């Protein structure tokens, strides 16, 4: 079976991964897959069932009971747990602050990675997360590691929150981002790290449009090299 073209976009929290990945997918007419939404949906389901979040067996029982799915939508793709739409609910601060605990569980990662690989096997894909280039799609044709200064990332999240009517102080957001990045980068299984063959893109001073254009250029260059 020939695989489609795979574009892996990884990086720390609020670097712009999902915004940019979705636009790149739209421009190239590829499928977009937000893997963070899967970890978030499972975290929400586990929290609703009042499960201890570092209890792997209990969280895996929750995962077994639910189906996490996506529907394309504007401005965001919709996320569902079974028939219930949870697009907004999975972005609430309490889910954000707990998701890294659930994402550190080995069994959870095994199952969600399988789900992600099955989605990618269907055709051309842009997938974003933390371990896409290193673990989920190690053969991806293009790997991007998206970064920005922590101050810029906190400011972006702050502005986004204000649009949604959430008013968490900037300093609190910055600390939350730092704590989550540390947990994601230091966990035992598939920690957040730049794949050896990933291209580092620093977006601190770049607009969304500039980042999208940069990635499209990187993709075109890689494809030209492969066709030589
Ligand atoms: O959008 P944001 O950067 O805030 O986070 P996200 O991409 O929605 O991911 C939420 C959390 O899920 C991350 O902080 C990681 O703990 C976890 N995650 C992961 O471990 N592996 C992935 N491939 C994607 C997300
Ligand atoms: O997925 P990730 O957590 O990496 O970031 P995101 O949710 O795509 O982006 C976080 C926020 O930064 C969003 O509100 C984007 O609109 C914004 N953003 C930006 O202002 N400039 C960029 N170059 C990229 C994203």
Tab-separated table of C-alpha atoms and ligand atoms in Angstrom:
chain	number	residue	atom	x	y	z
A	1	UNK	CA	0.000	0.000	0.000
A	2	UNK	CA	1.408	3.439	-0.873
A	3	UNK	CA	1.080	5.947	1.875
A	4	UNK	CA	-0.186	9.447	1.169
A	5	UNK	CA	1.969	12.493	1.804
A	6	UNK	CA	2.392	13.003	5.544
A	7	UNK	CA	3.188	16.373	7.109
A	8	UNK	CA	4.010	16.280	10.821
A	9	UNK	CA	3.833	19.488	12.862
A	10	UNK	CA	5.047	19.363	16.458
A	11	UNK	CA	5.976	21.923	19.064
A	12	UNK	CA	5.204	23.319	22.511
A	13	UNK	CA	1.872	24.709	23.709
A	14	UNK	CA	0.409	27.691	21.844
A	15	UNK	CA	3.109	27.813	19.190
A	16	UNK	CA	0.324	28.022	16.590
A	17	UNK	CA	0.394	24.363	15.538
A	18	UNK	CA	-3.311	23.708	15.112
A	19	UNK	CA	-4.116	27.089	13.519
A	20	UNK	CA	-1.324	26.740	10.999
A	21	UNK	CA	-1.700	22.984	10.399
A	22	UNK	CA	-5.373	23.427	9.567
A	23	UNK	CA	-4.619	26.207	7.054
A	24	UNK	CA	-1.795	24.222	5.440
A	25	UNK	CA	-4.149	21.228	5.102
A	26	UNK	CA	-6.835	23.434	3.569
A	27	UNK	CA	-4.430	24.929	1.050
A	28	UNK	CA	-3.047	21.521	0.032
A	29	UNK	CA	-6.487	19.825	0.252
A	30	UNK	CA	-5.121	17.288	2.729
A	31	UNK	CA	-6.929	15.887	5.753
A	32	UNK	CA	-6.125	17.645	9.036
A	33	UNK	CA	-5.798	15.741	12.313
A	34	UNK	CA	-5.463	17.501	15.682
A	35	UNK	CA	-4.017	14.816	17.967
A	36	UNK	CA	-4.085	17.099	21.018
A	37	UNK	CA	-7.879	17.121	20.738
A	38	UNK	CA	-7.883	13.346	21.302
A	39	UNK	CA	-5.870	13.625	24.534
A	40	UNK	CA	-8.098	16.523	25.578
A	41	UNK	CA	-11.331	14.619	24.838
A	42	UNK	CA	-10.177	11.624	26.859
A	43	UNK	CA	-9.151	13.925	29.730
A	44	UNK	CA	-12.591	15.568	29.705
A	45	UNK	CA	-14.349	12.186	29.691
A	46	UNK	CA	-12.165	10.946	32.581
A	47	UNK	CA	-12.792	14.150	34.554
A	48	UNK	CA	-16.563	13.825	34.000
A	49	UNK	CA	-16.384	10.290	35.381
A	50	UNK	CA	-14.313	11.567	38.329
A	51	UNK	CA	-11.528	9.122	37.565
A	52	UNK	CA	-8.079	9.628	39.139
A	53	UNK	CA	-6.169	10.946	36.155
A	54	UNK	CA	-2.889	9.137	36.751
A	55	UNK	CA	-4.665	5.806	37.291
A	56	UNK	CA	-3.870	4.180	33.955
A	57	UNK	CA	-6.288	1.256	34.277
A	58	UNK	CA	-9.159	3.577	35.177
A	59	UNK	CA	-8.415	6.019	32.338
A	60	UNK	CA	-8.128	3.117	29.874
A	61	UNK	CA	-11.567	1.897	30.999
A	62	UNK	CA	-12.953	5.332	30.122
A	63	UNK	CA	-11.200	5.227	26.731
A	64	UNK	CA	-12.761	1.835	26.013
A	65	UNK	CA	-16.256	3.194	26.676
A	66	UNK	CA	-16.064	6.205	24.362
A	67	UNK	CA	-15.557	7.003	20.686
A	68	UNK	CA	-13.634	10.177	19.883
A	69	UNK	CA	-14.343	11.567	16.414
A	70	UNK	CA	-13.954	14.707	14.307
A	71	UNK	CA	-16.062	16.553	11.770
A	72	UNK	CA	-14.595	19.225	9.512
A	73	UNK	CA	-15.926	22.650	10.474
A	74	UNK	CA	-15.193	26.386	10.368
A	75	UNK	CA	-13.446	28.070	12.088
A	76	UNK	CA	-12.606	24.931	14.059
A	77	UNK	CA	-13.021	21.274	13.294
A	78	UNK	CA	-15.690	19.824	15.597
A	79	UNK	CA	-14.735	17.227	18.185
A	80	UNK	CA	-17.166	14.613	19.511
A	81	UNK	CA	-17.226	12.142	22.377
A	82	UNK	CA	-19.777	9.646	21.060
A	83	UNK	CA	-22.633	11.877	19.810
A	84	UNK	CA	-21.819	14.835	22.092
A	85	UNK	CA	-19.994	17.830	20.650
A	86	UNK	CA	-17.128	18.831	22.964
A	87	UNK	CA	-15.156	21.254	20.760
A	88	UNK	CA	-15.392	24.091	23.295
A	89	UNK	CA	-15.431	21.940	26.432
A	90	UNK	CA	-12.045	20.320	25.720
A	91	UNK	CA	-10.362	23.754	25.569
A	92	UNK	CA	-11.529	24.841	29.030
A	93	UNK	CA	-8.678	25.676	31.455
A	94	UNK	CA	-9.335	22.704	33.775
A	95	UNK	CA	-8.938	20.261	30.878
A	96	UNK	CA	-5.843	22.135	29.639
A	97	UNK	CA	-4.237	21.918	33.070
A	98	UNK	CA	-4.909	18.169	33.432
A	99	UNK	CA	-4.277	16.853	29.932
A	100	UNK	CA	-0.517	16.297	30.337
A	101	UNK	CA	-1.166	13.850	33.198
A	102	UNK	CA	-3.398	11.697	30.984
A	103	UNK	CA	-1.030	12.072	28.004
A	104	UNK	CA	1.854	10.649	30.052
A	105	UNK	CA	0.118	7.252	30.468
A	106	UNK	CA	1.810	4.593	28.306
A	107	UNK	CA	-1.351	2.612	27.533
A	108	UNK	CA	-3.254	5.745	26.549
A	109	UNK	CA	-0.497	6.778	24.153
A	110	UNK	CA	-0.344	3.305	22.616
A	111	UNK	CA	-4.048	3.349	21.811
A	112	UNK	CA	-4.322	6.947	20.644
A	113	UNK	CA	-1.214	6.594	18.458
A	114	UNK	CA	-2.833	3.558	16.780
A	115	UNK	CA	-5.973	5.630	16.172
A	116	UNK	CA	-3.854	8.469	14.714
A	117	UNK	CA	-1.906	6.107	12.448
A	118	UNK	CA	-5.170	4.601	11.174
A	119	UNK	CA	-6.409	8.093	10.251
A	120	UNK	CA	-3.107	8.864	8.509
A	121	UNK	CA	-3.245	5.604	6.546
A	122	UNK	CA	-6.286	6.893	4.642
A	123	UNK	CA	-4.395	9.448	2.529
A	124	UNK	CA	-2.580	12.774	2.455
A	125	UNK	CA	-2.508	14.283	5.930
A	126	UNK	CA	-1.317	17.181	8.051
A	127	UNK	CA	-1.140	16.053	11.690
A	128	UNK	CA	-0.131	18.194	14.650
A	129	UNK	CA	0.860	17.285	18.195
A	130	UNK	CA	3.950	16.584	20.269
A	131	UNK	CA	5.264	13.248	18.979
A	132	UNK	CA	4.064	13.137	15.380
A	133	UNK	CA	7.497	13.373	13.744
A	134	UNK	CA	9.171	11.170	16.369
A	135	UNK	CA	6.612	8.429	17.081
A	136	UNK	CA	3.301	8.625	15.199
A	137	UNK	CA	4.544	9.276	11.652
A	138	UNK	CA	8.320	8.734	11.797
A	139	UNK	CA	8.370	8.347	7.982
A	140	UNK	CA	6.570	11.673	7.367
A	141	UNK	CA	7.783	13.386	4.195
A	142	UNK	CA	7.881	16.762	5.943
A	143	UNK	CA	8.445	17.425	9.644
A	144	UNK	CA	8.102	20.863	11.149
A	145	UNK	CA	8.979	21.843	14.725
A	146	UNK	CA	7.115	25.042	15.480
A	147	UNK	CA	8.338	27.234	18.335
A	148	UNK	CA	7.875	30.764	19.681
A	149	UNK	CA	9.108	32.486	22.838
A	150	UNK	CA	7.077	31.611	25.921
A	151	UNK	CA	6.089	35.276	26.370
A	152	UNK	CA	4.698	35.372	22.822
A	153	UNK	CA	2.863	32.075	23.286
A	154	UNK	CA	1.283	33.267	26.535
A	155	UNK	CA	0.237	36.507	24.820
A	156	UNK	CA	-1.373	34.549	21.972
A	157	UNK	CA	-3.318	32.367	24.397
A	158	UNK	CA	-4.322	35.477	26.381
A	159	UNK	CA	-5.705	37.179	23.263
A	160	UNK	CA	-7.499	33.992	22.227
A	161	UNK	CA	-9.009	33.609	25.713
A	162	UNK	CA	-10.265	37.209	25.704
A	163	UNK	CA	-12.090	36.494	22.443
A	164	UNK	CA	-13.808	33.603	24.237
A	165	UNK	CA	-14.622	35.699	27.322
A	166	UNK	CA	-11.992	34.016	29.529
A	167	UNK	CA	-9.850	36.497	31.479
A	168	UNK	CA	-6.955	34.552	33.023
A	169	UNK	CA	-4.016	36.899	33.803
A	170	UNK	CA	-1.124	36.764	31.346
A	171	UNK	CA	1.389	35.737	34.031
A	172	UNK	CA	-0.803	32.794	35.078
A	173	UNK	CA	-1.083	31.636	31.448
A	174	UNK	CA	2.672	31.854	31.011
A	175	UNK	CA	3.256	29.718	34.115
A	176	UNK	CA	0.636	27.178	32.970
A	177	UNK	CA	2.319	26.925	29.561
A	178	UNK	CA	5.744	26.468	31.173
A	179	UNK	CA	4.434	23.757	33.518
A	180	UNK	CA	2.709	21.884	30.665
A	181	UNK	CA	5.756	22.127	28.365
A	182	UNK	CA	7.951	20.760	31.159
A	183	UNK	CA	5.587	17.818	31.776
A	184	UNK	CA	5.315	17.097	28.048
A	185	UNK	CA	9.080	17.328	27.495
A	186	UNK	CA	10.141	15.217	30.462
A	187	UNK	CA	7.656	12.334	30.391
A	188	UNK	CA	9.092	8.851	29.863
A	189	UNK	CA	7.156	7.973	26.704
A	190	UNK	CA	7.375	9.991	23.485
A	191	UNK	CA	8.301	13.279	25.131
A	192	UNK	CA	7.990	16.525	23.199
A	193	UNK	CA	11.227	16.801	21.272
A	194	UNK	CA	12.327	17.944	17.839
A	195	UNK	CA	12.807	15.021	15.442
A	196	UNK	CA	16.329	14.926	13.979
A	197	UNK	CA	14.975	15.494	10.479
A	198	UNK	CA	12.458	18.216	11.436
A	199	UNK	CA	12.772	21.809	10.218
A	200	UNK	CA	12.707	24.311	13.085
A	201	UNK	CA	10.386	27.262	12.433
A	202	UNK	CA	10.483	30.096	14.980
A	203	UNK	CA	7.157	31.912	14.727
A	204	UNK	CA	7.769	34.515	17.467
A	205	UNK	CA	7.767	37.409	15.025
A	206	UNK	CA	5.669	35.814	12.282
A	207	UNK	CA	1.980	36.178	11.462
A	208	UNK	CA	-0.183	33.117	10.884
A	209	UNK	CA	-0.090	33.796	7.115
A	210	UNK	CA	3.717	34.026	7.125
A	211	UNK	CA	4.054	30.714	8.968
A	212	UNK	CA	1.635	28.997	6.579
A	213	UNK	CA	3.554	30.355	3.561
A	214	UNK	CA	6.853	29.188	5.064
A	215	UNK	CA	5.549	25.648	5.608
A	216	UNK	CA	4.044	25.458	2.109
A	217	UNK	CA	7.464	26.476	0.726
A	218	UNK	CA	9.215	23.803	2.821
A	219	UNK	CA	6.737	21.178	1.551
A	220	UNK	CA	7.269	22.252	-2.084
A	221	UNK	CA	11.056	22.161	-1.679
A	222	UNK	CA	10.969	18.683	-0.101
A	223	UNK	CA	8.765	17.412	-2.911
A	224	UNK	CA	11.098	18.923	-5.530
A	225	UNK	CA	14.081	17.195	-3.849
A	226	UNK	CA	12.237	13.869	-3.791
A	227	UNK	CA	11.392	14.124	-7.495
A	228	UNK	CA	15.022	14.786	-8.514
B	1	LIG	O1	-3.165	23.408	21.649
B	1	LIG	P1	-2.201	23.149	22.793
B	1	LIG	O2	-0.769	23.306	22.363
B	1	LIG	O3	-2.529	23.877	24.026
B	1	LIG	O4	-2.332	21.637	23.179
B	1	LIG	P2	-2.853	20.425	22.347
B	1	LIG	O5	-2.094	20.261	21.071
B	1	LIG	O6	-4.315	20.495	22.296
B	1	LIG	O7	-2.383	19.237	23.289
B	1	LIG	C1	-2.846	19.136	24.613
B	1	LIG	C2	-1.940	18.190	25.380
B	1	LIG	O8	-2.092	16.872	24.841
B	1	LIG	C3	-0.454	18.472	25.340
B	1	LIG	O9	-0.058	19.416	26.325
B	1	LIG	C4	0.140	17.092	25.581
B	1	LIG	O10	0.139	16.766	26.960
B	1	LIG	C5	-0.865	16.175	24.908
B	1	LIG	N1	-0.457	15.756	23.576
B	1	LIG	C6	0.462	14.735	23.474
B	1	LIG	O11	0.973	14.266	24.490
B	1	LIG	N2	0.788	14.218	22.261
B	1	LIG	C7	0.252	14.724	21.149
B	1	LIG	N3	0.569	14.189	19.969
B	1	LIG	C8	-0.669	15.799	21.220
B	1	LIG	C9	-0.988	16.304	22.463
B	2	LIG	O1	-2.004	24.408	18.577
B	2	LIG	P1	-1.146	25.332	19.396
B	2	LIG	O2	-1.407	25.240	20.850
B	2	LIG	O3	0.312	25.217	19.076
B	2	LIG	O4	-1.505	26.819	19.002
B	2	LIG	P2	-2.850	27.408	18.385
B	2	LIG	O5	-3.983	27.051	19.259
B	2	LIG	O6	-2.924	27.090	16.928
B	2	LIG	O7	-2.529	28.970	18.460
B	2	LIG	C1	-2.622	29.685	19.661
B	2	LIG	C2	-3.073	31.086	19.331
B	2	LIG	O8	-2.001	31.798	18.693
B	2	LIG	C3	-4.274	31.160	18.384
B	2	LIG	O9	-5.180	32.108	18.902
B	2	LIG	C4	-3.679	31.644	17.075
B	2	LIG	O10	-4.588	32.440	16.341
B	2	LIG	C5	-2.495	32.465	17.532
B	2	LIG	N1	-1.369	32.540	16.584
B	2	LIG	C6	-0.778	33.748	16.307
B	2	LIG	O11	-1.231	34.741	16.837
B	2	LIG	N2	0.281	33.847	15.451
B	2	LIG	C7	0.818	32.778	14.889
B	2	LIG	N3	1.865	32.892	14.068
B	2	LIG	C8	0.231	31.509	15.162
B	2	LIG	C9	-0.863	31.433	16.040
